[in-house]
Coordinates of C-alpha atoms and ligand atoms in Angstrom, one line a residue:
M1078 CA 0.0 0.0 0.0
A1079 CA 1.4 3.4 -1.0
L1080 CA 0.9 6.9 0.3
I1081 CA 0.5 9.2 -2.7
V1082 CA 0.0 12.9 -2.7
Q1083 CA -1.8 14.1 -5.8
K1084 CA -2.4 17.7 -7.0
Y1085 CA -5.1 18.7 -9.4
G1086 CA -4.6 22.1 -11.1
G1087 CA -7.2 24.6 -11.9
T1088 CA -7.7 23.3 -15.5
S1089 CA -8.4 19.8 -14.0
V1090 CA -11.1 21.1 -11.7
G1091 CA -12.4 23.9 -13.9
S1092 CA -16.1 22.7 -14.0
I1093 CA -18.4 20.4 -12.1
E1094 CA -18.0 17.8 -14.8
Q1095 CA -14.3 17.8 -14.4
I1096 CA -14.5 17.7 -10.6
K1097 CA -16.7 14.6 -10.9
A1098 CA -14.2 13.0 -13.4
V1099 CA -11.3 13.8 -11.0
A1100 CA -13.3 12.2 -8.2
E1101 CA -13.6 9.0 -10.2
K1102 CA -9.9 8.9 -10.8
I1103 CA -9.2 9.4 -7.1
K1104 CA -11.7 6.6 -6.2
A1105 CA -9.9 4.2 -8.5
F1106 CA -6.6 4.9 -6.8
A1107 CA -8.2 4.5 -3.4
D1108 CA -9.9 1.2 -4.4
M1109 CA -6.4 -0.1 -5.3
G1110 CA -5.6 0.3 -1.6
N1111 CA -3.5 3.5 -1.7
K1112 CA -3.7 6.1 1.0
L1113 CA -4.3 9.4 -0.7
V1114 CA -3.8 13.1 0.2
I1115 CA -5.1 15.4 -2.5
S1116 CA -4.2 19.0 -2.9
V1117 CA -6.3 21.2 -5.3
S1118 CA -6.2 24.6 -7.0
A1119 CA -9.0 27.0 -7.4
M1120 CA -11.3 26.3 -10.4
S1121 CA -9.5 27.7 -13.5
G1122 CA -10.0 31.4 -14.0
E1123 CA -11.1 32.0 -10.4
T1124 CA -7.9 33.5 -9.0
N1125 CA -7.7 35.8 -12.0
R1126 CA -11.3 36.8 -11.5
M1127 CA -10.8 37.7 -7.9
N1128 CA -7.7 39.7 -8.8
I1129 CA -9.8 41.8 -11.2
L1130 CA -12.5 42.3 -8.5
A1131 CA -10.0 43.7 -6.1
Q1132 CA -8.5 46.0 -8.8
E1133 CA -12.0 47.4 -9.4
I1134 CA -11.9 48.7 -5.8
Q1135 CA -8.2 49.7 -5.3
D1136 CA -5.1 49.9 -7.5
T1137 CA -2.9 48.6 -4.7
P1138 CA -5.1 46.7 -2.2
S1139 CA -3.6 45.6 1.1
L1140 CA -1.6 42.4 0.5
R1141 CA -3.2 40.9 3.6
E1142 CA -6.7 41.4 2.3
M1143 CA -5.6 40.0 -1.1
D1144 CA -4.6 36.8 0.5
V1145 CA -7.9 36.5 2.4
L1146 CA -9.6 37.0 -0.9
L1147 CA -7.5 34.7 -3.1
S1148 CA -7.5 31.8 -0.7
T1149 CA -11.2 31.4 -1.0
G1150 CA -10.9 29.9 -4.5
E1151 CA -9.2 26.8 -3.2
Q1152 CA -11.8 26.5 -0.3
V1153 CA -14.5 26.2 -3.0
S1154 CA -12.7 23.4 -4.8
I1155 CA -11.8 21.3 -1.8
S1156 CA -15.4 21.2 -0.6
L1157 CA -16.8 20.4 -4.0
L1158 CA -14.3 17.6 -4.6
S1159 CA -15.0 16.1 -1.2
M1160 CA -18.7 16.1 -2.0
A1161 CA -18.0 14.5 -5.4
L1162 CA -16.0 11.8 -3.7
Q1163 CA -18.6 11.1 -1.0
Q1164 CA -21.3 11.0 -3.7
I1165 CA -19.6 8.1 -5.4
G1166 CA -19.0 6.2 -2.1
C1167 CA -15.4 7.3 -1.4
D1168 CA -15.1 8.6 2.1
A1169 CA -13.3 12.0 2.0
I1170 CA -12.7 15.0 4.2
S1171 CA -11.5 18.5 3.2
Y1172 CA -9.2 20.8 5.2
T1173 CA -8.1 24.4 4.6
G1174 CA -4.4 25.3 5.0
S1175 CA -5.1 26.6 8.5
Q1176 CA -6.9 23.5 9.6
V1177 CA -3.8 21.3 9.0
R1178 CA -1.6 24.2 10.2
I1179 CA 0.4 24.8 7.0
T1180 CA 2.5 27.5 8.7
T1181 CA 4.3 30.0 6.5
D1182 CA 6.2 33.2 7.0
S1183 CA 4.2 36.5 6.7
E1184 CA 5.2 37.5 3.2
Y1185 CA 1.7 37.9 1.9
G1186 CA 1.3 36.9 -1.8
K1187 CA 4.6 35.0 -1.8
A1188 CA 4.7 33.2 1.6
R1189 CA 7.1 30.3 2.2
I1190 CA 5.9 27.1 3.9
K1191 CA 7.8 26.5 7.2
S1192 CA 6.0 23.5 8.7
I1193 CA 2.9 21.3 8.4
D1194 CA 1.1 19.5 11.2
D1195 CA 0.7 16.0 9.9
Q1196 CA -1.3 14.7 12.9
R1197 CA -4.8 15.6 11.6
I1198 CA -3.9 14.2 8.2
Y1199 CA -2.7 10.9 9.5
T1200 CA -5.8 10.6 11.8
S1201 CA -8.1 11.0 8.8
L1202 CA -6.0 8.7 6.6
D1203 CA -6.2 6.0 9.4
E1204 CA -10.0 6.4 9.4
G1205 CA -9.9 5.3 5.7
K1206 CA -10.6 8.8 4.3
V1207 CA -9.2 10.5 1.3
V1208 CA -7.8 13.8 2.6
V1209 CA -8.4 16.8 0.4
I1210 CA -6.3 19.9 1.3
A1211 CA -6.5 23.4 -0.1
G1212 CA -3.5 24.3 -2.2
F1213 CA -1.8 27.7 -2.4
Q1214 CA -2.7 28.8 1.2
G1215 CA -1.3 28.8 4.7
I1216 CA -1.3 30.8 7.9
D1217 CA 1.5 32.8 9.5
E1218 CA 2.4 32.6 13.2
N1219 CA -0.3 35.1 14.1
G1220 CA -3.0 33.1 12.3
N1221 CA -3.2 35.5 9.3
I1222 CA -4.1 33.8 6.0
T1223 CA -1.2 33.8 3.5
T1224 CA -0.9 32.6 -0.1
L1225 CA 2.2 31.1 -1.8
G1226 CA 2.3 33.0 -5.1
R1227 CA 0.8 32.0 -8.5
G1228 CA 1.0 28.3 -9.1
G1229 CA 1.5 27.7 -5.4
S1230 CA -0.7 24.6 -5.2
D1231 CA 2.2 22.7 -6.7
T1232 CA 4.3 23.7 -3.7
T1233 CA 1.6 22.7 -1.3
A1234 CA 1.5 19.3 -2.8
V1235 CA 5.3 18.7 -2.7
A1236 CA 5.5 20.1 0.8
L1237 CA 2.8 17.7 1.9
A1238 CA 4.6 14.8 0.2
A1239 CA 7.8 15.8 2.0
A1240 CA 6.2 16.2 5.4
L1241 CA 4.3 12.9 5.1
K1242 CA 7.2 11.1 3.4
A1243 CA 4.9 10.0 0.6
D1244 CA 6.0 7.4 -1.9
E1245 CA 5.3 9.8 -4.8
C1246 CA 3.9 13.3 -5.5
Q1247 CA 1.8 13.4 -8.6
I1248 CA 1.0 16.8 -10.3
Y1249 CA -2.0 16.3 -12.6
T1250 CA -2.5 19.0 -15.1
D1251 CA -3.6 19.6 -18.7
V1252 CA -0.4 18.3 -20.4
D1253 CA 1.0 14.8 -20.1
G1254 CA 4.3 15.8 -18.6
V1255 CA 7.2 18.2 -19.0
Y1256 CA 7.9 18.9 -22.6
T1257 CA 11.1 20.1 -24.3
T1258 CA 9.2 23.4 -24.6
D1259 CA 5.7 24.7 -23.9
P1260 CA 3.6 22.6 -26.3
R1261 CA 1.2 25.6 -26.7
I1262 CA 4.0 27.4 -28.5
E1263 CA 5.7 24.5 -30.3
P1264 CA 3.3 21.7 -31.2
N1265 CA 6.3 19.5 -32.1
A1266 CA 7.6 19.7 -28.5
R1267 CA 8.6 16.2 -27.2
K1268 CA 7.6 14.8 -23.8
M1269 CA 10.6 14.0 -21.6
K1270 CA 10.4 10.8 -19.6
L1271 CA 12.9 11.9 -17.0
V1272 CA 14.2 15.4 -16.0
S1273 CA 16.7 16.2 -13.3
Y1274 CA 15.7 18.4 -10.3
E1275 CA 18.4 20.8 -11.4
E1276 CA 17.2 21.2 -14.9
M1277 CA 13.6 21.4 -13.8
L1278 CA 14.5 24.1 -11.3
E1279 CA 16.2 26.1 -14.1
M1280 CA 13.2 25.6 -16.5
A1281 CA 10.7 26.6 -13.8
S1282 CA 12.7 29.7 -12.8
L1283 CA 13.0 30.7 -16.4
G1284 CA 9.3 30.7 -16.9
S1285 CA 8.1 27.1 -17.6
K1286 CA 4.9 27.4 -15.5
V1287 CA 4.1 23.7 -15.6
L1288 CA 5.6 23.6 -12.0
Q1289 CA 6.0 26.5 -9.6
I1290 CA 9.7 26.9 -8.9
R1291 CA 9.4 26.4 -5.1
S1292 CA 7.8 23.1 -5.6
V1293 CA 10.9 21.9 -7.4
E1294 CA 13.1 23.4 -4.7
F1295 CA 11.2 21.4 -2.1
A1296 CA 11.3 18.2 -4.2
S1297 CA 15.0 18.5 -4.7
K1298 CA 15.8 19.3 -1.1
Y1299 CA 13.7 16.5 0.4
K1300 CA 14.2 14.1 -2.5
V1301 CA 10.5 13.8 -3.2
P1302 CA 9.8 11.7 -6.3
L1303 CA 7.8 14.1 -8.4
R1304 CA 5.7 13.2 -11.4
V1305 CA 3.8 15.5 -13.8
L1306 CA 0.9 13.8 -15.6
S1307 CA -2.3 14.6 -17.4
S1308 CA -5.6 14.4 -15.7
M1309 CA -7.3 14.4 -19.0
I1310 CA -6.2 10.9 -20.3
D1311 CA -6.4 7.4 -18.9
N1312 CA -3.2 5.7 -17.6
P1313 CA -0.9 8.6 -18.2
T1314 CA 2.9 8.0 -17.8
G1315 CA 4.0 11.6 -17.5
T1316 CA 7.5 12.9 -16.6
L1317 CA 9.4 11.9 -13.5
I1318 CA 11.6 14.6 -12.0
T1319 CA 14.5 12.9 -10.2
S1320 CA 18.1 13.0 -9.2
E1321 CA 20.7 13.6 -11.9
E1322 CA 22.4 10.2 -11.3
R1323 CA 19.4 8.4 -12.5
I1324 CA 19.5 10.0 -15.9
M1325 CA 22.0 8.0 -17.9
E1326 CA 21.7 9.5 -21.4
Q1327 CA 21.9 13.3 -21.4
A1328 CA 21.2 15.5 -24.4
V1329 CA 23.2 18.7 -24.5
I1330 CA 20.1 20.8 -24.5
S1331 CA 17.0 19.4 -22.8
G1332 CA 14.6 22.2 -23.1
I1333 CA 13.6 25.8 -24.0
A1334 CA 11.8 28.0 -21.5
H1335 CA 10.2 31.3 -22.0
N1336 CA 9.0 34.1 -19.8
K1337 CA 6.4 36.6 -20.9
N1338 CA 6.5 38.5 -17.6
E1339 CA 9.6 40.5 -18.3
A1340 CA 10.0 44.3 -18.6
K1341 CA 13.2 46.1 -19.4
L1342 CA 14.3 49.4 -18.0
S1343 CA 17.4 51.3 -19.1
L1344 CA 19.1 54.4 -17.7
I1345 CA 20.9 56.1 -20.6
G1346 CA 23.9 58.4 -20.2
V1347 CA 24.9 57.7 -16.5
P1348 CA 28.3 59.1 -15.4
D1349 CA 30.5 56.0 -15.3
E1350 CA 31.9 56.0 -11.7
P1351 CA 32.1 53.6 -8.8
G1352 CA 28.8 52.9 -7.1
I1353 CA 26.6 53.3 -10.1
A1354 CA 25.0 49.9 -10.0
H1355 CA 24.5 50.2 -6.2
K1356 CA 22.9 53.7 -6.5
I1357 CA 20.5 52.5 -9.3
L1358 CA 19.5 49.1 -7.8
K1359 CA 19.3 49.9 -4.1
P1360 CA 16.1 51.9 -4.3
I1361 CA 14.7 49.2 -6.6
S1362 CA 15.4 46.5 -4.1
E1363 CA 14.2 48.7 -1.2
A1364 CA 10.8 48.8 -3.0
N1365 CA 10.8 45.0 -2.8
I1366 CA 11.2 44.7 -6.6
E1367 CA 13.2 41.7 -7.8
V1368 CA 15.7 42.4 -10.6
D1369 CA 16.4 39.6 -13.1
M1370 CA 19.0 40.4 -15.8
I1371 CA 21.4 43.3 -15.6
V1372 CA 23.6 44.7 -18.3
Q1373 CA 26.0 47.6 -18.0
S1374 CA 27.6 48.7 -21.3
V1375 CA 31.2 49.7 -21.7
S1376 CA 31.8 53.4 -21.0
A1377 CA 31.3 55.6 -24.0
R1378 CA 33.6 58.5 -24.9
E1379 CA 32.4 61.2 -22.5
G1380 CA 32.7 58.9 -19.5
L1381 CA 29.0 58.0 -19.7
T1382 CA 27.5 54.5 -19.6
N1383 CA 24.1 52.8 -20.0
F1384 CA 22.6 50.6 -17.4
A1385 CA 19.8 48.2 -18.2
F1386 CA 17.9 45.6 -16.2
T1387 CA 14.7 43.6 -16.3
V1388 CA 11.9 43.2 -13.7
H1389 CA 8.6 41.4 -13.5
R1390 CA 5.9 43.2 -15.6
N1391 CA 3.8 43.7 -12.5
D1392 CA 6.6 45.9 -11.0
F1393 CA 7.1 47.8 -14.3
N1394 CA 5.3 51.0 -13.4
K1395 CA 6.7 51.2 -9.9
A1396 CA 10.2 50.6 -11.1
Q1397 CA 9.8 53.2 -13.8
D1398 CA 8.8 55.8 -11.2
I1399 CA 11.8 55.0 -9.0
L1400 CA 14.2 55.1 -11.9
E1401 CA 13.0 58.5 -13.0
K1402 CA 13.8 59.8 -9.6
V1403 CA 17.3 58.1 -9.7
R1404 CA 17.8 59.7 -13.1
G1405 CA 17.4 63.1 -11.6
D1406 CA 19.7 62.3 -8.6
L1407 CA 22.5 60.9 -10.8
N1408 CA 22.1 63.5 -13.5
A1409 CA 21.6 60.8 -16.1
K1410 CA 20.3 61.6 -19.6
L1411 CA 17.1 59.5 -19.8
V1412 CA 15.1 56.5 -18.8
Q1413 CA 14.0 54.1 -21.5
S1414 CA 11.3 51.5 -20.7
D1415 CA 10.0 48.6 -22.7
D1416 CA 7.5 46.1 -21.5
A1417 CA 7.2 44.4 -24.9
V1418 CA 10.0 42.0 -24.2
V1419 CA 10.3 38.3 -23.4
K1420 CA 13.0 36.1 -22.2
V1421 CA 13.9 32.8 -24.1
S1422 CA 16.3 30.4 -22.5
L1423 CA 18.1 27.2 -23.5
V1424 CA 18.5 24.7 -20.6
G1425 CA 20.6 21.6 -20.3
I1426 CA 23.1 19.9 -18.0
G1427 CA 25.0 18.8 -21.0
M1428 CA 26.1 22.4 -21.6
R1429 CA 28.7 22.0 -18.9
S1430 CA 30.7 19.8 -21.2
H1431 CA 29.9 21.3 -24.5
A1432 CA 31.3 24.6 -25.8
G1433 CA 29.7 26.6 -28.6
I1434 CA 26.1 26.3 -27.6
A1435 CA 25.7 30.1 -27.1
T1436 CA 27.3 30.7 -30.6
Q1437 CA 24.9 28.3 -32.1
M1438 CA 21.9 29.9 -30.4
F1439 CA 23.0 33.4 -31.6
E1440 CA 23.5 32.1 -35.1
V1441 CA 19.9 30.7 -35.2
L1442 CA 18.5 34.0 -34.0
H1443 CA 20.6 36.0 -36.4
R1444 CA 19.3 33.8 -39.3
E1445 CA 15.8 34.6 -38.2
N1446 CA 16.6 38.3 -37.9
V1447 CA 15.7 38.4 -34.2
N1448 CA 17.6 41.1 -32.4
I1449 CA 19.0 40.1 -29.0
Q1450 CA 18.7 42.9 -26.4
M1451 CA 20.3 41.2 -23.4
I1452 CA 22.1 38.0 -22.7
S1453 CA 22.8 36.1 -19.5
T1454 CA 24.4 32.7 -19.0
S1455 CA 25.0 30.2 -16.2
E1456 CA 26.6 26.7 -16.2
I1457 CA 23.4 25.1 -17.5
K1458 CA 21.5 27.8 -19.3
I1459 CA 21.6 30.7 -21.8
S1460 CA 18.9 33.3 -21.8
V1461 CA 18.2 36.2 -24.2
V1462 CA 15.8 39.0 -24.0
I1463 CA 14.1 39.8 -27.3
N1464 CA 11.0 41.7 -28.6
E1465 CA 7.8 39.8 -27.7
K1466 CA 6.7 39.6 -31.3
Y1467 CA 9.5 37.1 -32.0
L1468 CA 8.7 34.7 -29.1
E1469 CA 7.1 31.9 -31.2
L1470 CA 9.6 32.3 -34.0
A1471 CA 12.6 32.1 -31.6
V1472 CA 11.3 29.2 -29.7
R1473 CA 10.4 27.2 -32.8
S1474 CA 13.5 27.9 -34.7
L1475 CA 15.7 27.0 -31.7
H1476 CA 13.7 23.9 -31.0
S1477 CA 14.3 22.7 -34.5
A1478 CA 18.0 23.8 -34.7
F1479 CA 18.8 21.8 -31.6
N1480 CA 16.8 18.8 -32.8
L1481 CA 14.6 18.7 -29.7
S1482 CA 11.6 17.0 -31.3
E1483 CA 13.7 13.8 -32.0
Ligands
LIG662 P1 -2.5 23.9 -13.7 O1 -3.7 24.6 -13.8 O2 -2.7 22.4 -13.8 O3 -1.6 24.2 -12.6 P2 -0.7 25.3 -15.5 O4 -1.3 26.1 -16.6 O5 -0.2 26.1 -14.3 O6 -1.7 24.2 -15.1 O7 0.6 24.5 -16.1 C1 0.4 23.7 -17.3 C2 0.8 24.5 -18.5 O8 2.2 24.7 -18.5 C3 0.6 23.7 -19.8 O9 -0.7 23.9 -20.3 C4 1.7 24.4 -20.7 O10 1.1 25.3 -21.6 C5 2.6 25.1 -19.8 N1 4.0 24.8 -20.0 C6 5.0 25.7 -20.1 N2 6.2 25.1 -20.3 C7 5.9 23.8 -20.4 C8 6.8 22.6 -20.6 N3 8.1 22.7 -20.8 N4 6.2 21.4 -20.6 C9 4.9 21.3 -20.3 N5 4.0 22.3 -20.1 C10 4.5 23.5 -20.2
LIG663 N1 -5.1 29.3 -7.7 C1 -3.7 29.7 -7.6 C2 -3.3 30.3 -9.0 O1 -4.1 30.4 -9.9 C3 -2.7 28.6 -7.2 C4 -2.6 27.5 -8.2 O2 -3.4 27.3 -9.1 O3 -1.6 26.7 -8.1 O4 -2.2 30.7 -9.1
LIG664 MG1 0.0 25.7 -12.3

């Protein structure tokens, strides 16, 4: 008998019909004698809908109240799924994050899980029940409701699997696994059977939203066997995310990630002197804005330089205002802002032992006439920032140039 944690995403519980279908799948697992802990997302579209409702009242609502609001989506789906299970004769009980004490820090909107009280879960499992737990939410030490950031139900599931030492954590979604790139952009994308934690971490942090990055961090830290599968087909095999040692044959490039949430800001004509990067980025980080890529160009003739960086599109306006003020303080020439950019990245452990991948990538983009605005590299990835209108073209031409569909 195995203990399995399963997570069903918003698209898998998007309607009553789908909730009923998911209940049938869960019942089949339970009938095989497995103990099941299920974590669910809000019905698809609900979290977005609530964000829009809040925006209709306030431009920048209190983060605490946002979490009280957004956490309700998951409470709807756990109760409906438990009812659907009970209706077909499968004993089930739902719990919110606070009821099983999913304790987090107090960073509303992007809280981190600190601990989970497994007692109530074990008691219900011992009573023969399927335990259905709200994803995406927790409580801080003072009992305030927190949420874990978009896509956070993935992290709830993996954290539950780690806390309960489950045999496997299964993430059910609308694709049958992790593909070489987003199949919505490149229909020839190929499903991978195995992916290492490290590569998955890189893919997730570079924008592959199939798994929330923190869920992969948790899985890697606690060695949780993590599988991504489709809730829409029978007997899916999916993709197993596992330790590198288990992956014998390694392609140089394993995947292409993209991130549409980028925005680029540049300060043009800044006096090139010590402390520039610090003076520009300190007020940005003090405003709690995360900076992704940074490029400082070589000093031009008059001792002036240009400094560019990217932030999340949600922070674009805020960062623009701050930079305008910095421009005045530093006597720089002008602020240039562009939120029509995307980041495209090649990822692969095999890059460690292969030179020339970057050159090959730049050659492909050159051939397609795609202008590269920024570049950053690490041991296992190369990222470029390009105009958003070239996203599909860049992903597809790189996918084919690196033979990823084979
Ligand atoms: P859920 O609602 O189940 O959490 P998400 O929309 O968050 O589902 O994640 C699944 C989506 O992730 C897929 O529909 C797909 O478009 C996207 N995706 C992005 N990159 C990849 C990739 N490399 N492999 C598979 N899916 C990907
Ligand atoms: N409902 C949340 C979201 O839409 C959490 C999740 O789906 O994982 O981001
Ligand atoms: Mg998701």
